[in-house]
Coordinates of C-alpha atoms in Angstrom, one line a residue:
Q1 CA 3.8 11.7 -26.0
V2 CA 6.4 9.4 -24.6
Q3 CA 5.6 5.7 -24.7
L4 CA 6.6 3.1 -22.1
V5 CA 8.3 -0.3 -22.2
E6 CA 7.0 -3.4 -20.4
S7 CA 9.1 -6.5 -19.8
G8 CA 9.0 -9.7 -17.8
G9 CA 6.2 -11.4 -19.5
G10 CA 6.3 -15.1 -20.4
T11 CA 4.7 -18.4 -19.7
V12 CA 4.3 -19.9 -16.3
Q13 CA 2.5 -22.8 -14.7
S14 CA -0.6 -22.3 -12.7
G15 CA 0.4 -21.3 -9.2
G16 CA 3.6 -19.7 -10.3
S17 CA 4.9 -16.2 -10.2
L18 CA 6.1 -13.4 -12.6
V19 CA 7.4 -9.9 -12.2
L20 CA 6.5 -7.3 -14.8
T21 CA 8.5 -4.1 -15.2
C22 CA 7.4 -0.8 -16.6
S23 CA 10.1 1.7 -17.6
S24 CA 10.7 4.6 -20.0
P25 CA 13.6 5.0 -22.4
Q26 CA 13.3 8.8 -22.0
S27 CA 15.0 10.6 -19.2
T28 CA 12.3 13.2 -19.4
L29 CA 9.7 10.8 -18.3
S30 CA 10.1 9.1 -14.9
V31 CA 7.6 6.5 -14.0
V32 CA 8.8 6.8 -10.4
E33 CA 7.4 10.4 -10.4
Y34 CA 4.2 9.8 -12.4
G35 CA 1.1 8.0 -11.6
V36 CA 1.3 4.5 -13.0
A37 CA -1.3 1.8 -13.6
W38 CA -1.3 -1.7 -15.1
F39 CA -4.1 -2.9 -17.4
R40 CA -4.6 -6.2 -19.1
Q41 CA -6.6 -7.5 -22.1
A42 CA -7.4 -11.1 -23.0
P43 CA -8.5 -12.1 -26.5
G44 CA -12.2 -11.4 -26.9
K45 CA -12.4 -9.5 -23.7
E46 CA -12.5 -5.9 -22.7
R47 CA -9.5 -4.2 -21.2
E48 CA -9.5 -4.2 -17.5
G49 CA -7.6 -2.3 -14.8
V50 CA -5.3 -4.4 -12.6
S51 CA -3.4 -2.1 -10.3
S52 CA -2.3 1.5 -9.9
I53 CA -0.2 3.6 -7.6
N54 CA -0.9 7.2 -6.8
R55 CA 1.7 9.8 -7.8
Y56 CA 1.5 11.9 -4.6
T57 CA 0.3 9.5 -1.9
D58 CA 1.8 6.2 -3.2
I59 CA -1.4 4.5 -2.2
P60 CA -1.9 1.4 -4.3
Y61 CA -5.1 0.2 -5.7
Y62 CA -6.0 -3.3 -6.9
S63 CA -8.9 -4.9 -8.7
D64 CA -10.8 -7.5 -6.7
S65 CA -9.6 -10.3 -8.9
V66 CA -5.9 -9.7 -8.1
K67 CA -6.0 -8.3 -4.6
G68 CA -3.8 -10.3 -2.3
R69 CA -1.9 -11.8 -5.2
F70 CA -0.4 -8.8 -7.0
T71 CA 1.8 -6.1 -5.6
I72 CA 2.7 -2.8 -7.4
F73 CA 6.1 -1.2 -6.4
R74 CA 8.2 1.7 -7.3
D75 CA 11.9 0.9 -8.0
K76 CA 13.6 4.3 -7.8
S77 CA 17.1 2.9 -8.6
K78 CA 15.9 1.6 -11.9
N79 CA 13.4 4.3 -12.7
A80 CA 10.8 1.6 -13.0
V81 CA 7.5 0.3 -11.6
T82 CA 7.0 -3.4 -11.1
L83 CA 4.0 -5.6 -10.8
Q84 CA 4.8 -8.6 -8.7
M85 CA 2.3 -11.4 -9.5
K86 CA 1.9 -14.7 -7.5
S87 CA -0.5 -17.5 -7.4
L88 CA -1.2 -17.1 -11.1
T89 CA -4.1 -18.8 -12.7
P90 CA -5.1 -19.3 -16.4
E91 CA -7.6 -16.5 -15.9
D92 CA -4.7 -14.1 -15.5
T93 CA -3.6 -14.9 -19.1
A94 CA -3.6 -11.6 -21.1
V95 CA -1.5 -8.9 -22.6
Y96 CA -0.4 -6.6 -19.8
F97 CA 0.0 -2.9 -20.4
C98 CA 1.5 -0.2 -18.2
A99 CA 0.3 3.4 -18.4
A100 CA 1.6 6.6 -16.8
D101 CA 0.4 10.1 -16.5
S102 CA 1.5 13.3 -14.7
I103 CA -2.0 13.7 -13.1
A104 CA -4.1 10.5 -13.4
Y105 CA -4.5 7.8 -10.9
G106 CA -6.9 4.8 -10.5
L107 CA -7.9 2.3 -13.1
N108 CA -9.7 4.4 -15.7
G109 CA -7.5 3.9 -18.7
E110 CA -9.0 6.9 -20.5
L111 CA -7.1 9.2 -18.0
Y112 CA -3.6 8.0 -18.9
H113 CA -1.7 9.5 -21.8
H114 CA 1.5 7.4 -21.9
W115 CA 1.3 3.7 -22.8
G116 CA 3.5 0.8 -23.5
Q117 CA 3.1 -1.9 -26.2
G118 CA 2.3 -4.6 -23.8
T119 CA 3.8 -7.9 -22.7
Q120 CA 2.2 -11.3 -23.0
V121 CA 1.5 -13.3 -19.8
T122 CA 0.4 -16.9 -20.3
V123 CA -0.5 -19.2 -17.4
S124 CA -0.9 -22.9 -18.2
S125 CA -3.1 -25.3 -16.4

């Protein structure tokens, strides 16, 4: 099982923007070719799905809480999938994880077999 690497997290003021990147250090695993999803978990809360992109159709899916503010994108030149986030609020504060799978799609985390360690996103008031 090959794990993924997230980057781009940090602190930002409410209303600001961040771009998260999901990549793999292994050439045998291409997040560009796999189905990829982003999840987040805040302290004391359950993990929730944020966004996903279908492996075969490239159809994106967003949770209601981020729709219109977040954009998932495949960057083929960097073998990476990004999550572009804007109009951030303190409710977006969480550890963000990316996950990939050769088959899975959607926001059911139990379907994904490859995960990263997470990157912290903190949005101040």
